[in-house]
Amino acid sequence: MEFLGTTQTANYCGPKKACDFRALPPAVPAPVIQECYQPYYLPGYRYLNSWRPSLFHKVSSAQTCQGEGVTSHSALTPPTILPSLRSTLFCRYNPRDWDQCNQQQMRGAEASRQWASRMRGDCLRLMQDKEQLTHQMQEGACRNLAQRLSDIGFWRSELSYELERLLSESRNLDAVKRWLERAADEVNCPLQVALECLYQREKRIGIDLVHDNVEKNLIQEVDLLKCCQEQMRKLAQRMDIQMRDNRDAQHALEKDLEDKNSAHFIDKKCLNLRNTSDCITFFHGVEKVDGSVSVPETWAKFSNNNIKHSQNTRADSIRLREEAASLFETLSDQMWKQFTDTNLAFTARIAEVMDMENKLQTQLAKTLQEIFQAENTTMLLERSIMAKECPLKVAQTRLECRNWRPNVELCRDPPQFKLLNEVFTIDDTLQTLKLRLRETQNTLQLLLMTQCQLEHELAIKASSLCIDRKCMGMRKTFPSTPRLVGYT
């Protein structure tokens, strides 16, 4: 029996004297003995040959023994002491290295666990502190928004009250202006009626300003309504200017009230926002942009100035109405004195204008129906755009939240690519919808222009019809005192 792994000094492992091999293959190089600790390997991945001896060896070629003359076999028995085993005995670790390695592994694991425990505790405390701070800041913002809503509500009520009074005054002034126009048509004598009719017919616009049979018959009545009519026209012009001033003040109040309503809606929406709301998203850099155009003092002063301007305008309108009433009283004793045979021409002309007016109204009704459908389409597109904004906000919010992943967790994984694709797709959809919305709005504007043209033509026809009917009305009876002052 041969012992493997024994040393060269054993007395039973001496070399054989029987034959002499010419050459033996070189022994396996002895590995360098490592004095230090080997690098750490994961369980199951440590090389086994770092501690197990190599059992492989090379067998030399068969040679004949010189001197003996004996032919050897094709394969000789390997020597008793294998060359590779002779050197591997010095490469094994000792028990001290094994203990040190295990102790170092346990100390490293303990240190990692303690560090993770401390880090977890610090993170929990930090999250609790920041959660409390965030809650306090949100509560403060809610209180400020509630106070702001109260201020906006106060100015909204003031503006609404002043706007109602201004609208009432504008209606009264418009009524007085119409009374003045009717009185201007019904002053003086029947000779003046013809001049008034001619003057009213000169107010016809565009193609309706026709030199027809009615005008030919009315040219004969020229010496009427000079001084009184001039005074009433001037007063009517002043009323027009005053009505423009009223409309300017009304526009300022309505614009301010509209802005207040928008601000109230926005602030109320902001007040109702919660951490669980679906419409919240990130707007990077929004805190760095200051788009404010006023401070609370100038904000309140702006509405106060609008109210004061409206009050001054109303006072001027009241004075103008009182002046008109005084002028009406001076014309109360005037009556119409003349009748002519131009009524048939008036009747025929009125019939023609009414026929054309009916045709235009038919076209206007069709145009209004198309405008209604275009507006519905615009509304549906806007709703569709608003419906796409929430998914876009969700996708952008998800992307922003995922950007806060720590360290190597900030990975461009499939969800990241999917979210990016979703953002680009929704954004492209929004652009397409907005483009179609602009096209629809352009079509709507074209329809509105057509509507305005038709309404303008109808207004022309209505004005012409009103003028002719007014002339016919003035020429039927003598104007009474109530008619002169514009009450009938």
XYZ file of C-alpha atoms in Angstrom:
488
model
C 0.000 0.000 0.000
C 1.342 3.458 -0.939
C 0.645 6.494 1.209
C -0.300 9.641 -0.656
C 0.582 13.032 0.739
C 3.561 11.947 2.892
C 6.843 13.764 3.143
C 10.069 12.879 1.389
C 11.857 11.945 4.637
C 9.684 8.895 5.341
C 11.771 5.708 5.390
C 9.208 3.799 3.352
C 9.120 6.339 0.545
C 12.687 6.163 -0.692
C 13.516 6.082 -4.435
C 13.771 2.781 -6.248
C 17.187 1.543 -7.327
C 15.967 -0.917 -9.948
C 15.810 1.386 -12.958
C 16.707 4.885 -13.904
C 14.229 7.052 -15.777
C 15.749 9.214 -18.476
C 13.564 12.162 -17.837
C 10.519 12.868 -15.755
C 8.047 15.585 -16.606
C 8.524 18.724 -14.569
C 6.544 18.842 -11.392
C 3.582 21.170 -11.033
C 4.867 24.550 -9.836
C 4.311 24.987 -6.147
C 1.830 27.788 -5.439
C 2.969 30.736 -3.428
C 2.073 30.349 0.224
C -0.305 33.188 1.198
C 0.408 34.641 4.576
C -2.483 37.111 4.490
C -6.213 36.600 4.530
C -7.797 35.615 1.195
C -10.403 37.976 -0.364
C -13.990 37.436 0.660
C -16.177 35.375 -1.647
C -19.949 35.044 -1.559
C -21.241 31.759 -0.175
C -21.063 29.078 -2.807
C -18.531 30.994 -4.957
C -15.300 30.298 -3.135
C -12.819 28.297 -5.116
C -12.430 24.849 -3.691
C -8.819 24.474 -4.859
C -7.805 27.206 -2.390
C -7.821 24.631 0.392
C -8.070 21.203 -1.250
C -4.807 19.671 -2.522
C -4.454 18.998 -6.183
C -4.822 15.314 -6.940
C -3.643 15.609 -10.474
C -0.184 14.676 -11.667
C 1.595 13.979 -14.885
C 2.790 10.471 -15.727
C 6.140 10.222 -17.429
C 6.680 8.250 -20.604
C 7.833 4.595 -20.296
C 11.594 4.058 -20.659
C 13.695 0.904 -20.662
C 16.106 0.372 -17.809
C 19.704 0.668 -18.973
C 21.963 -2.107 -17.877
C 19.127 -4.476 -17.250
C 17.970 -4.769 -20.841
C 14.490 -5.419 -19.762
C 11.648 -3.940 -21.808
C 9.217 -1.934 -19.645
C 5.498 -1.726 -20.067
C 3.882 0.964 -22.204
C 2.759 2.800 -19.055
C 4.797 2.861 -15.827
C 3.317 3.014 -12.372
C 3.546 6.611 -11.011
C 6.065 7.243 -8.330
C 5.132 6.771 -4.748
C 5.442 10.480 -3.944
C 3.435 12.615 -6.427
C 5.187 15.902 -7.256
C 1.986 17.956 -7.071
C 1.114 16.618 -3.610
C 4.502 17.435 -2.304
C 3.981 21.178 -2.713
C 0.240 21.489 -1.893
C 0.750 20.607 1.747
C 2.318 24.035 2.266
C -0.646 25.951 0.657
C -3.397 25.134 3.145
C -4.784 27.677 5.677
C -4.305 27.037 9.331
C -7.129 27.136 11.952
C -6.072 30.584 13.139
C -6.693 32.020 9.661
C -10.027 30.278 9.534
C -11.106 31.746 12.914
C -9.908 35.233 11.976
C -11.814 35.101 8.734
C -15.050 34.072 10.438
C -14.641 36.686 13.171
C -14.022 39.402 10.617
C -17.134 38.362 8.701
C -19.250 38.474 11.860
C -17.849 41.869 12.877
C -18.542 43.278 9.431
C -22.101 41.937 9.425
C -22.737 43.346 12.922
C -21.378 46.779 11.945
C -23.510 46.858 8.792
C -26.592 45.888 10.742
C -25.992 48.565 13.400
C -25.380 51.215 10.767
C -28.610 50.244 8.971
C -30.525 50.385 12.262
C -29.212 53.870 13.073
C -29.941 55.072 9.583
C -33.503 53.716 9.764
C -34.122 55.503 13.052
C -32.746 58.794 11.704
C -34.909 58.501 8.607
C -38.039 57.890 10.666
C -37.367 60.908 12.879
C -36.635 63.071 9.857
C -39.845 61.989 8.136
C -41.902 62.736 11.251
C -40.378 66.218 11.664
C -40.838 67.129 8.018
C -44.384 65.769 8.009
C -45.284 67.988 10.970
C -43.637 71.021 9.365
C -45.411 70.404 6.069
C -48.764 70.039 7.816
C -48.272 73.323 9.678
C -47.347 75.148 6.492
C -50.392 73.760 4.693
C -52.654 74.867 7.540
C -51.189 78.375 7.388
C -51.674 78.535 3.627
C -55.300 77.425 4.029
C -55.956 80.176 6.575
C -54.439 82.797 4.285
C -56.471 81.552 1.335
C -59.670 81.665 3.422
C -58.950 85.265 4.422
C -58.223 86.135 0.815
C -61.531 84.613 -0.263
C -63.301 86.758 2.311
C -61.660 89.922 0.963
C -62.499 88.993 -2.612
C -66.100 88.281 -1.605
C -66.416 91.754 -0.051
C -65.186 93.539 -3.157
C -67.298 91.297 -5.351
C -70.422 92.381 -3.503
C -69.420 96.056 -3.737
C -68.689 95.799 -7.433
C -71.913 93.889 -8.115
C -73.987 96.491 -6.267
C -72.370 99.385 -8.119
C -72.674 97.545 -11.433
C -76.402 97.027 -10.903
C -76.897 100.711 -10.161
C -74.847 101.715 -13.201
C -76.792 99.345 -15.453
C -80.055 100.730 -14.138
C -78.882 104.277 -14.821
C -77.720 103.284 -18.308
C -81.126 101.802 -19.041
C -82.812 104.981 -17.826
C -80.503 107.129 -19.906
C -81.083 104.945 -22.954
C -84.829 105.231 -22.410
C -84.563 109.023 -22.150
C -82.453 109.061 -25.304
C -85.089 107.057 -27.154
C -87.785 109.361 -25.803
C -85.780 112.302 -27.056
C -85.461 110.760 -30.516
C -89.185 110.097 -30.645
C -89.912 113.639 -29.507
C -87.569 114.977 -32.161
C -89.694 113.131 -34.711
C -92.913 114.581 -33.368
C -92.198 118.256 -32.865
C -93.307 121.332 -34.754
C -95.991 121.379 -37.412
C -96.860 119.004 -40.237
C -94.456 120.951 -42.480
C -91.710 119.994 -40.139
C -92.817 116.346 -40.353
C -91.570 116.045 -43.893
C -88.130 117.397 -42.977
C -88.020 115.024 -40.022
C -88.899 112.119 -42.279
C -86.202 113.137 -44.736
C -83.681 113.440 -41.964
C -84.624 110.044 -40.512
C -84.355 108.451 -43.924
C -80.894 109.927 -44.276
C -79.936 107.710 -41.349
C -80.361 104.695 -43.556
C -77.097 102.821 -43.970
C -75.394 101.352 -46.999
C -77.509 100.152 -49.881
C -80.715 101.153 -48.113
C -79.834 104.778 -48.684
C -81.956 104.826 -51.857
C -83.394 107.828 -53.620
C -86.866 106.311 -53.958
C -90.351 107.665 -54.524
C -90.824 108.342 -50.822
C -87.834 110.627 -50.721
C -88.922 112.374 -53.882
C -92.273 113.137 -52.304
C -90.703 114.241 -49.009
C -88.240 116.657 -50.591
C -91.054 119.166 -50.907
C -91.324 119.428 -47.119
C -88.113 121.148 -46.205
C -88.758 124.020 -43.808
C -89.422 122.084 -40.641
C -87.822 121.195 -37.403
C -84.764 123.501 -37.463
C -84.012 125.003 -34.092
C -85.785 122.459 -31.851
C -84.449 119.514 -33.749
C -80.919 120.904 -33.590
C -81.159 121.222 -29.831
C -82.475 117.705 -29.411
C -79.769 116.292 -31.671
C -77.076 117.930 -29.652
C -78.590 116.575 -26.490
C -78.818 113.130 -28.091
C -75.134 113.331 -29.021
C -74.277 114.241 -25.475
C -76.301 111.265 -24.336
C -74.382 109.035 -26.723
C -71.125 110.290 -25.285
C -72.468 109.796 -21.780
C -73.597 106.290 -22.669
C -70.105 105.551 -23.943
C -68.740 106.792 -20.647
C -71.257 104.595 -18.869
C -70.186 101.634 -20.968
C -66.537 102.357 -20.192
C -67.282 102.422 -16.481
C -69.455 99.328 -16.898
C -66.669 97.549 -18.751
C -64.199 98.448 -16.003
C -66.572 97.134 -13.341
C -67.373 93.977 -15.299
C -63.703 93.330 -16.002
C -62.822 93.849 -12.366
C -65.734 91.668 -11.273
C -64.761 89.006 -13.779
C -61.200 89.074 -12.474
C -62.535 88.849 -8.937
C -64.679 85.860 -9.904
C -61.735 84.184 -11.574
C -59.503 84.871 -8.586
C -62.243 83.637 -6.226
C -62.627 80.449 -8.259
C -58.879 79.865 -8.385
C -58.340 80.560 -4.680
C -61.327 78.397 -3.761
C -59.926 75.633 -5.901
C -56.537 76.058 -4.234
C -58.205 75.999 -0.809
C -59.959 72.735 -1.661
C -56.779 71.055 -2.846
C -55.589 68.234 -0.655
C -52.663 65.870 -0.713
C -54.968 63.230 -2.183
C -56.290 65.439 -4.991
C -55.902 64.168 -8.530
C -55.090 67.522 -10.115
C -51.881 68.243 -8.217
C -48.591 68.142 -10.048
C -45.074 69.561 -10.048
C -44.267 72.907 -11.671
C -40.519 73.247 -11.609
C -39.252 76.755 -10.981
C -42.713 78.225 -10.350
C -41.580 79.556 -6.980
C -38.807 81.523 -8.708
C -41.172 83.395 -11.017
C -42.944 86.400 -9.511
C -45.761 87.452 -11.814
C -47.456 89.706 -9.283
C -48.611 93.094 -10.545
C -50.054 94.492 -7.314
C -49.935 94.358 -3.546
C -52.968 94.153 -1.241
C -53.066 97.953 -0.881
C -52.985 98.685 -4.597
C -55.329 95.764 -5.214
C -57.999 97.252 -2.947
C -57.333 100.768 -4.292
C -57.904 99.595 -7.855
C -61.420 98.336 -7.115
C -62.175 101.404 -5.017
C -61.143 103.694 -7.892
C -63.376 101.779 -10.288
C -66.327 102.213 -7.941
C -65.658 105.937 -7.519
C -65.364 106.410 -11.274
C -68.687 104.639 -11.739
C -70.333 106.831 -9.128
C -69.092 109.996 -10.846
C -70.323 108.685 -14.188
C -73.746 107.967 -12.723
C -73.942 111.505 -11.328
C -73.211 112.954 -14.786
C -75.845 110.686 -16.321
C -78.463 111.818 -13.798
C -77.743 115.483 -14.546
C -78.077 114.781 -18.271
C -81.438 113.081 -17.795
C -82.710 116.039 -15.801
C -81.617 118.321 -18.616
C -83.438 116.119 -21.124
C -86.617 116.238 -19.036
C -86.415 120.009 -19.031
C -86.070 120.037 -22.791
C -89.014 117.695 -23.135
C -91.157 120.117 -21.175
C -90.329 122.934 -23.577
C -91.536 120.852 -26.483
C -94.801 119.727 -24.835
C -96.978 122.286 -26.670
C -95.727 121.450 -30.159
C -97.849 119.407 -32.607
C -97.586 118.088 -36.046
C -99.482 120.006 -38.734
C -99.054 118.417 -42.072
C -100.192 115.327 -43.894
C -99.263 114.376 -47.434
C -100.074 111.734 -49.966
C -96.717 109.973 -49.521
C -98.232 107.292 -47.288
C -98.694 104.864 -50.193
C -95.026 105.189 -51.101
C -94.135 104.564 -47.479
C -96.363 101.468 -47.387
C -94.856 99.982 -50.532
C -91.314 100.633 -49.342
C -92.028 99.089 -45.949
C -93.359 95.936 -47.627
C -90.191 95.603 -49.711
C -87.947 96.066 -46.682
C -89.942 93.564 -44.648
C -89.679 90.943 -47.378
C -85.902 91.347 -47.526
C -85.718 91.352 -43.740
C -87.532 88.012 -43.572
C -85.106 86.455 -46.032
C -82.134 87.744 -44.034
C -83.638 86.434 -40.813
C -83.949 82.989 -42.381
C -80.254 83.025 -43.270
C -79.402 84.324 -39.822
C -81.324 81.495 -38.148
C -79.384 78.920 -40.169
C -76.109 80.650 -39.329
C -76.988 80.730 -35.635
C -77.707 77.006 -35.722
C -74.306 76.359 -37.275
C -72.680 78.632 -34.682
C -74.388 76.657 -31.938
C -72.991 73.411 -33.325
C -69.523 74.940 -33.706
C -69.632 76.171 -30.116
C -70.648 72.708 -28.947
C -67.743 71.230 -30.883
C -65.404 73.795 -29.334
C -66.727 72.967 -25.885
C -66.238 69.237 -26.479
C -62.680 69.845 -27.695
C -61.929 71.973 -24.644
C -63.329 69.293 -22.381
C -61.262 66.696 -24.187
C -58.153 68.842 -23.719
C -58.947 69.285 -20.026
C -59.508 65.534 -19.718
C -56.049 64.895 -21.209
C -54.364 67.353 -18.863
C -55.001 65.239 -15.765
C -53.316 62.088 -17.207
C -50.420 64.276 -18.328
C -50.111 65.674 -14.818
C -50.241 62.171 -13.379
C -47.490 60.973 -15.721
C -45.312 64.020 -15.018
C -45.932 63.639 -11.284
C -44.889 60.007 -11.469
C -41.739 60.944 -13.353
C -40.929 63.620 -10.793
C -41.546 61.264 -7.890
C -39.359 58.572 -9.465
C -36.568 61.109 -9.867
C -36.287 61.111 -6.078
C -35.204 57.463 -5.961
C -31.910 57.187 -4.123
C -28.545 56.214 -5.563
C -28.552 53.189 -7.852
C -32.337 52.900 -7.569
C -32.527 55.872 -9.970
C -32.658 53.446 -12.878
C -33.970 53.953 -16.389
C -36.123 50.896 -16.100
C -39.131 49.933 -18.272
C -41.554 51.948 -16.112
C -39.397 55.021 -16.694
C -39.421 54.523 -20.466
C -43.159 53.830 -20.359
C -43.814 57.034 -18.408
C -41.669 59.057 -20.815
C -43.531 57.572 -23.752
C -46.824 58.317 -22.034
C -45.864 61.964 -21.456
C -44.771 62.441 -25.061
C -47.891 60.708 -26.392
C -50.301 62.716 -24.238
C -48.475 65.934 -25.087
C -48.728 65.147 -28.793
C -52.425 64.386 -28.324
C -52.906 67.720 -26.581
C -51.145 69.558 -29.382
C -53.348 67.828 -31.964
C -56.514 68.643 -30.025
C -55.410 72.242 -29.547
C -54.704 72.564 -33.252
C -58.143 71.220 -34.070
C -59.598 73.547 -31.433
C -57.940 76.531 -33.094
C -59.313 75.445 -36.466
C -62.782 75.106 -34.960
C -62.447 78.495 -33.330
C -61.388 80.027 -36.637
C -64.450 78.494 -38.273
C -66.543 79.827 -35.432
C -65.052 83.272 -35.934
C -65.934 83.090 -39.614
C -69.495 82.148 -38.714
C -69.606 84.955 -36.193
C -68.428 87.386 -38.840
C -71.188 86.109 -41.107
C -73.624 86.524 -38.243
C -72.413 90.064 -37.659
C -72.806 90.870 -41.338
C -76.307 89.434 -41.384
C -77.205 91.188 -38.177
C -75.722 94.369 -39.579
C -77.850 94.009 -42.665
C -80.860 93.220 -40.503
C -80.059 96.235 -38.383
C -79.890 98.297 -41.559
C -83.204 96.912 -42.710
C -84.664 97.277 -39.219
C -83.382 100.812 -39.045
C -84.827 101.607 -42.426
C -88.067 99.897 -41.502
C -88.149 101.709 -38.187
C -87.532 105.026 -39.894
C -90.258 104.452 -42.462
C -92.719 103.198 -39.851
C -91.832 106.076 -37.614
C -92.525 108.449 -40.447
C -95.801 106.697 -41.135
C -96.720 106.889 -37.485
C -95.965 110.586 -37.352
C -98.012 111.271 -40.422
C -101.191 109.553 -39.239
C -102.265 111.830 -36.392
C -101.313 115.048 -34.783
C -98.810 114.578 -31.979
C -100.294 115.046 -28.531
C -98.439 116.461 -25.561
C -97.528 113.036 -24.120
C -96.157 112.060 -27.494
C -94.123 115.213 -27.687
C -92.424 114.470 -24.398
C -91.730 110.919 -25.529
C -94.040 108.892 -23.289
C -95.911 107.233 -26.171
